[in-house]
Short mmCIF file of C-alpha atoms in Angstrom, two decimals:
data_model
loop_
_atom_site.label_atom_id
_atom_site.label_comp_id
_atom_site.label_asym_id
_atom_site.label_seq_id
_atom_site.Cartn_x
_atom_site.Cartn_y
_atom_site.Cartn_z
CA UNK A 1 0.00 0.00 0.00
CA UNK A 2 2.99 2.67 0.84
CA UNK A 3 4.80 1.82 -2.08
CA UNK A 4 2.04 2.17 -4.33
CA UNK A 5 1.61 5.47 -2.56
CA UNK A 6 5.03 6.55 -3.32
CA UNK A 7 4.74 5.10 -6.50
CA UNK A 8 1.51 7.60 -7.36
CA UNK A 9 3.42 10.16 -5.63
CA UNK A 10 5.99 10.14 -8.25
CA UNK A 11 4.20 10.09 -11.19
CA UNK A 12 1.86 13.29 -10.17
CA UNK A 13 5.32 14.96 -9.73
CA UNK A 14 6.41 13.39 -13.16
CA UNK A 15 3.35 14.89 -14.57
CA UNK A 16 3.83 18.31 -12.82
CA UNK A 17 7.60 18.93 -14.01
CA UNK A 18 5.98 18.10 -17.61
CA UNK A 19 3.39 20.58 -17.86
CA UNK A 20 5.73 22.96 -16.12
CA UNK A 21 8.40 22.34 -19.01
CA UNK A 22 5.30 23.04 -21.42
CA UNK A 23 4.72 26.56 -19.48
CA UNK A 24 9.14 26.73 -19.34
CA UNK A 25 8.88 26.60 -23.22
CA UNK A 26 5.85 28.35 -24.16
CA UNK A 27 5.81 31.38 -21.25
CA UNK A 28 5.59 34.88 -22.31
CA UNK A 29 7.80 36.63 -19.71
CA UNK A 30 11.05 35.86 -17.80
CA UNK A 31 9.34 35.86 -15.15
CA UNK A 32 7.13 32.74 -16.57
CA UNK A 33 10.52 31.05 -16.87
CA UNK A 34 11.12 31.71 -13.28
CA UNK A 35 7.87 30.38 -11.84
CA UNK A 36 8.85 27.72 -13.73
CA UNK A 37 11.81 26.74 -12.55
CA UNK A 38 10.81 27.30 -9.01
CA UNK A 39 8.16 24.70 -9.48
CA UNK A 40 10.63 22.54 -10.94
CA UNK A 41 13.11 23.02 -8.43
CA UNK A 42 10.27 22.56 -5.99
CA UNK A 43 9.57 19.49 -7.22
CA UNK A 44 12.73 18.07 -7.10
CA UNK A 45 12.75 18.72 -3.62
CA UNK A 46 9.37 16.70 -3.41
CA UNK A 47 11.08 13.31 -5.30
CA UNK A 48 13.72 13.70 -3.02
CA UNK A 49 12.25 13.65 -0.52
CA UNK A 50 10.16 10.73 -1.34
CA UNK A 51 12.43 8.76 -1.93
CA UNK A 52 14.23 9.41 1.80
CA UNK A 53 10.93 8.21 3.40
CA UNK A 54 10.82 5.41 0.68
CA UNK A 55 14.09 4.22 1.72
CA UNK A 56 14.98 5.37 5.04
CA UNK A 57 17.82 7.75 4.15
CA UNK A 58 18.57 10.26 6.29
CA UNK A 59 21.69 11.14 4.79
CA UNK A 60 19.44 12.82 2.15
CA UNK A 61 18.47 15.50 4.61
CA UNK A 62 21.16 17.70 3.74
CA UNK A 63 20.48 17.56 0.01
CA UNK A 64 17.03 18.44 0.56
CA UNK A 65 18.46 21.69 2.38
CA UNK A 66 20.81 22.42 -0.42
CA UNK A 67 18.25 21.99 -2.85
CA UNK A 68 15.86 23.88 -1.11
CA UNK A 69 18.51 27.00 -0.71
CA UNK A 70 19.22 26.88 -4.71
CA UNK A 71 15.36 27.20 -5.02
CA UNK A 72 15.17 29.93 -2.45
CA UNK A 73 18.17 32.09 -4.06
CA UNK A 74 17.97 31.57 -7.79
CA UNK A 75 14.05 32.90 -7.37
CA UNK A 76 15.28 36.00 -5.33
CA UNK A 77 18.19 36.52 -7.54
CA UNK A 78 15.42 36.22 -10.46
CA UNK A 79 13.01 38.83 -8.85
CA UNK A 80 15.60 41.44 -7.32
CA UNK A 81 16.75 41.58 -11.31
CA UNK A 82 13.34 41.50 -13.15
CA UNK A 83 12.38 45.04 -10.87
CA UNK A 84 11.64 47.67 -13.60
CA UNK A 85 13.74 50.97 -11.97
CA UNK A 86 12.23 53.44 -14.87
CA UNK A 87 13.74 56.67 -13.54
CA UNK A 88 10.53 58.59 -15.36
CA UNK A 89 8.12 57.05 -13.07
CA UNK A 90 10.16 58.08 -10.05
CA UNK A 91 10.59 61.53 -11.48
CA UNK A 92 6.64 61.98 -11.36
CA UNK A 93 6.64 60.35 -7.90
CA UNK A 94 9.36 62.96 -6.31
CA UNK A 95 7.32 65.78 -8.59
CA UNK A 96 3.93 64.92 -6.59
CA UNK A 97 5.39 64.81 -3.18
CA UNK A 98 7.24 67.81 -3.79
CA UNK A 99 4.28 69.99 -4.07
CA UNK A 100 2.54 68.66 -0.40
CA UNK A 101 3.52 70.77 2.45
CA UNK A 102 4.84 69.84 5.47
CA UNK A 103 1.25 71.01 6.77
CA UNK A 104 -0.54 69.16 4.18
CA UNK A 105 -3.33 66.35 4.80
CA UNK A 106 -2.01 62.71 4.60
CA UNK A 107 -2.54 61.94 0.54
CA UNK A 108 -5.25 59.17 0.17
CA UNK A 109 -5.64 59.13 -3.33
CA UNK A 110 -2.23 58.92 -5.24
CA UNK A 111 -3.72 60.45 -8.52
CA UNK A 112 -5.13 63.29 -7.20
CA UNK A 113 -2.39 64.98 -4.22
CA UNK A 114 -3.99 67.94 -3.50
CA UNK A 115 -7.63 66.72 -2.98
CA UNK A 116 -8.33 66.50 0.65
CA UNK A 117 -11.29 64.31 1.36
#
């Protein structure tokens, strides 16, 4: 009964790293790619796993915590580099909060600064 239950187990995560690869290859954005290989890497974490409690292998631990730190880092690496800095949208930002006062009303509605509610 457990090994068919690991046995299942694999092949839904089989089946997940598949359609992920189909969303690797067909996605849109970069950042598409790196949902994808989060889920991927996630996954791999999930056979390993697996196959510790199939086996009884705690030796494994430490490769799940290596594996899991990749993950963690190459998505924040990923992110901190996909930001947009566009230096006109910032410009218009330091433009709006340069014309509130020190004695101003607390701005509630970002389009419209100098309406007070």
């Amino acid at each position: 009964m457990i090994a068919a239950l690991h046995i299942a187990s694999f092949a839904l995560i089989v089946i997940a790293v598949v359609v992920v690869l189909i969303r690797l290859a067909r996605g849109p954005s970069m950042l598409d790619r790196a949902i994808s290989m989060d889920v991927i890497s996630s996954a791999m974490i999930a056979a390993v796993a697996i196959y510790s409690a199939m086996t009884g292998r705690l030796d494994l631990i430490p490769a799940l915590v290596a594996l899991s730190l990749v993950g963690f880092l190459g998505t924040t690496a990923i992110a901190r580099f996909a930001v947009i800095d566009n230096p006109e949208e910032a410009r218009i930002i330091e433009e709006r909060l340069a014309e509130l006062g020190d004695d101003d009303d607390p701005v509630h509605d970002v389009d419209n600064p100098k309406e007070t509610p």
